[in-house]
mmCIF file of C-alpha atoms in Angstrom:
data_model
loop_
_atom_site.group_PDB
_atom_site.id
_atom_site.type_symbol
_atom_site.label_atom_id
_atom_site.label_comp_id
_atom_site.label_asym_id
_atom_site.label_seq_id
_atom_site.Cartn_x
_atom_site.Cartn_y
_atom_site.Cartn_z
ATOM 1 C CA UNK O 1 -23.760 2.791 -13.646
ATOM 2 C CA UNK O 2 -25.959 2.279 -10.577
ATOM 3 C CA UNK O 3 -23.243 1.600 -7.981
ATOM 4 C CA UNK O 4 -25.704 0.838 -5.174
ATOM 5 C CA UNK O 5 -27.556 -1.781 -7.244
ATOM 6 C CA UNK O 6 -24.242 -3.345 -8.291
ATOM 7 C CA UNK O 7 -23.059 -3.538 -4.670
ATOM 8 C CA UNK O 8 -26.428 -4.894 -3.480
ATOM 9 C CA UNK O 9 -26.277 -7.727 -6.044
ATOM 10 C CA UNK O 10 -22.716 -8.608 -4.998
ATOM 11 C CA UNK O 11 -23.620 -8.580 -1.286
ATOM 12 C CA UNK O 12 -26.799 -10.638 -1.832
ATOM 13 C CA UNK O 13 -24.833 -13.164 -3.892
ATOM 14 C CA UNK O 14 -22.266 -13.333 -1.050
ATOM 15 C CA UNK O 15 -19.479 -12.326 -3.445
ATOM 16 C CA UNK O 16 -18.666 -9.348 -1.219
ATOM 17 C CA UNK O 17 -17.805 -10.850 2.125
ATOM 18 C CA UNK O 18 -16.976 -14.379 0.955
ATOM 19 C CA UNK O 19 -14.780 -13.678 -2.096
ATOM 20 C CA UNK O 20 -14.087 -9.943 -2.262
ATOM 21 C CA UNK O 21 -13.763 -7.282 0.427
ATOM 22 C CA UNK O 22 -16.130 -4.313 0.299
ATOM 23 C CA UNK O 23 -15.178 -1.793 -2.399
ATOM 24 C CA UNK O 24 -16.809 0.721 -4.734
ATOM 25 C CA UNK O 25 -16.855 -0.378 -8.404
ATOM 26 C CA UNK O 26 -15.007 2.068 -10.666
ATOM 27 C CA UNK O 27 -16.136 0.595 -13.993
ATOM 28 C CA UNK O 28 -18.950 -1.455 -15.473
ATOM 29 C CA UNK O 29 -18.126 -4.971 -16.641
ATOM 30 C CA UNK O 30 -20.234 -6.417 -19.444
ATOM 31 C CA UNK O 31 -20.055 -10.156 -20.089
ATOM 32 C CA UNK O 32 -21.831 -11.716 -23.029
ATOM 33 C CA UNK O 33 -21.910 -15.326 -24.238
ATOM 34 C CA UNK O 34 -23.021 -15.336 -27.866
ATOM 35 C CA UNK O 35 -26.245 -13.266 -27.743
ATOM 36 C CA UNK O 36 -26.862 -13.713 -23.991
ATOM 37 C CA UNK O 37 -26.008 -10.755 -21.763
ATOM 38 C CA UNK O 38 -24.860 -11.993 -18.337
ATOM 39 C CA UNK O 39 -25.701 -10.021 -15.191
ATOM 40 C CA UNK O 40 -24.869 -10.577 -11.508
ATOM 41 C CA UNK O 41 -26.573 -13.735 -10.282
ATOM 42 C CA UNK O 42 -27.361 -15.000 -13.802
ATOM 43 C CA UNK O 43 -27.582 -18.788 -14.327
ATOM 44 C CA UNK O 44 -25.474 -20.200 -17.178
ATOM 45 C CA UNK O 45 -23.619 -23.354 -18.256
ATOM 46 C CA UNK O 46 -20.012 -23.555 -16.967
ATOM 47 C CA UNK O 47 -17.102 -21.934 -18.839
ATOM 48 C CA UNK O 48 -14.207 -19.844 -17.494
ATOM 49 C CA UNK O 49 -10.605 -18.746 -17.892
ATOM 50 C CA UNK O 50 -8.188 -16.177 -16.446
ATOM 51 C CA UNK O 51 -6.548 -13.480 -18.548
ATOM 52 C CA UNK O 52 -4.547 -10.338 -17.872
ATOM 53 C CA UNK O 53 -3.205 -7.307 -19.725
ATOM 54 C CA UNK O 54 -6.567 -6.325 -21.188
ATOM 55 C CA UNK O 55 -6.513 -2.941 -22.895
ATOM 56 C CA UNK O 56 -9.785 -1.025 -22.547
ATOM 57 C CA UNK O 57 -12.497 -2.964 -24.345
ATOM 58 C CA UNK O 58 -10.041 -5.408 -25.947
ATOM 59 C CA UNK O 59 -10.852 -8.868 -24.585
ATOM 60 C CA UNK O 60 -7.580 -10.371 -25.800
ATOM 61 C CA UNK O 61 -5.104 -10.923 -23.005
ATOM 62 C CA UNK O 62 -2.586 -13.374 -21.657
ATOM 63 C CA UNK O 63 -3.724 -16.437 -19.740
ATOM 64 C CA UNK O 64 -1.681 -16.573 -16.535
ATOM 65 C CA UNK O 65 -3.188 -19.690 -14.983
ATOM 66 C CA UNK O 66 -5.238 -22.434 -16.647
ATOM 67 C CA UNK O 67 -8.866 -22.855 -15.689
ATOM 68 C CA UNK O 68 -9.566 -25.454 -13.012
ATOM 69 C CA UNK O 69 -13.151 -26.600 -12.596
ATOM 70 C CA UNK O 70 -15.015 -26.922 -9.295
ATOM 71 C CA UNK O 71 -13.288 -29.272 -6.870
ATOM 72 C CA UNK O 72 -15.030 -31.310 -5.703
ATOM 73 C CA UNK O 73 -17.641 -31.013 -8.455
ATOM 74 C CA UNK O 74 -20.665 -29.237 -7.030
ATOM 75 C CA UNK O 75 -24.268 -28.947 -8.110
ATOM 76 C CA UNK O 76 -24.200 -25.109 -8.130
ATOM 77 C CA UNK O 77 -20.970 -23.202 -8.693
ATOM 78 C CA UNK O 78 -20.356 -19.447 -8.680
ATOM 79 C CA UNK O 79 -18.082 -17.964 -11.345
ATOM 80 C CA UNK O 80 -16.574 -14.539 -10.772
ATOM 81 C CA UNK O 81 -15.048 -12.140 -13.258
ATOM 82 C CA UNK O 82 -13.074 -9.534 -11.320
ATOM 83 C CA UNK O 83 -11.282 -6.785 -13.230
ATOM 84 C CA UNK O 84 -8.378 -5.194 -11.385
ATOM 85 C CA UNK O 85 -6.389 -2.161 -12.481
ATOM 86 C CA UNK O 86 -2.790 -3.210 -13.127
ATOM 87 C CA UNK O 87 0.293 -1.082 -12.451
ATOM 88 C CA UNK O 88 1.880 -2.516 -15.579
ATOM 89 C CA UNK O 89 2.057 -5.616 -17.757
ATOM 90 C CA UNK O 90 1.919 -8.869 -15.780
ATOM 91 C CA UNK O 91 4.129 -11.625 -17.147
ATOM 92 C CA UNK O 92 3.394 -14.139 -14.404
ATOM 93 C CA UNK O 93 1.473 -14.641 -11.175
ATOM 94 C CA UNK O 94 3.936 -14.116 -8.310
ATOM 95 C CA UNK O 95 2.466 -16.830 -6.092
ATOM 96 C CA UNK O 96 0.350 -19.495 -7.772
ATOM 97 C CA UNK O 97 -2.350 -21.133 -5.667
ATOM 98 C CA UNK O 98 -1.472 -24.788 -5.145
ATOM 99 C CA UNK O 99 -5.112 -25.774 -4.652
ATOM 100 C CA UNK O 100 -8.585 -24.270 -4.915
ATOM 101 C CA UNK O 101 -9.443 -24.963 -1.283
ATOM 102 C CA UNK O 102 -9.287 -21.718 0.712
ATOM 103 C CA UNK O 103 -8.307 -19.713 -2.393
ATOM 104 C CA UNK O 104 -8.240 -15.991 -1.595
ATOM 105 C CA UNK O 105 -8.905 -13.440 -4.327
ATOM 106 C CA UNK O 106 -7.710 -10.689 -1.967
ATOM 107 C CA UNK O 107 -4.443 -12.501 -1.287
ATOM 108 C CA UNK O 108 -3.844 -13.082 -5.007
ATOM 109 C CA UNK O 109 -4.540 -9.393 -5.733
ATOM 110 C CA UNK O 110 -2.286 -8.233 -2.894
ATOM 111 C CA UNK O 111 0.641 -10.465 -3.859
ATOM 112 C CA UNK O 112 0.424 -9.207 -7.449
ATOM 113 C CA UNK O 113 -0.063 -5.532 -6.513
ATOM 114 C CA UNK O 114 -3.548 -5.317 -8.013
ATOM 115 C CA UNK O 115 -5.350 -3.435 -5.234
ATOM 116 C CA UNK O 116 -9.151 -3.395 -5.105
ATOM 117 C CA UNK O 117 -11.323 -4.656 -7.974
ATOM 118 C CA UNK O 118 -12.468 -2.074 -10.528
ATOM 119 C CA UNK O 119 -15.388 -4.129 -11.837
ATOM 120 C CA UNK O 120 -16.759 -7.544 -10.826
ATOM 121 C CA UNK O 121 -19.475 -9.727 -12.277
ATOM 122 C CA UNK O 122 -20.568 -13.154 -11.042
ATOM 123 C CA UNK O 123 -22.886 -15.812 -12.326
ATOM 124 C CA UNK O 124 -24.105 -19.235 -11.250
ATOM 125 C CA UNK O 125 -23.695 -22.498 -13.076
ATOM 126 C CA UNK O 126 -25.672 -25.599 -12.241
ATOM 127 C CA UNK O 127 -24.272 -29.016 -13.037
ATOM 128 C CA UNK O 128 -26.649 -30.971 -15.224
ATOM 129 C CA UNK O 129 -27.579 -34.438 -13.905
ATOM 130 C CA UNK O 130 -26.144 -37.352 -15.835
ATOM 131 C CA UNK O 131 -28.598 -39.386 -17.832
ATOM 132 C CA UNK O 132 -28.296 -43.133 -17.944
ATOM 133 C CA UNK O 133 -28.443 -44.951 -21.222
ATOM 134 C CA UNK O 134 -30.808 -47.873 -20.674
ATOM 135 C CA UNK O 135 -29.363 -49.718 -23.686
ATOM 136 C CA UNK O 136 -25.975 -50.237 -22.006
#
């Protein structure tokens, strides 16, 4: 894993600084949608969820909070996968965010004793313009 390249991509994408504090990745996160391998800064159609209690390469986990889309809807939205090492099994999120505005990944990690991220990956999603049906 090229740690410097991974950090550079996260800094250039403003993930480090805006969403996560500076850290050194301890693992490599691989995200794939069907046959498409996603890398930092990749553009993709929107889709996301939050899970916990992942065991090694097992993607099955427990959803702790339902996915909430961009609010307000934006043209370009950044999605972040951040893997944190857990001290044990998480049954619930100690403090649930009441709104997306001013959401803090660091605060959520601190309140749930997660520490620094082990592996992050972000990608961009661009909202497709609506098409009008001229027959209506």
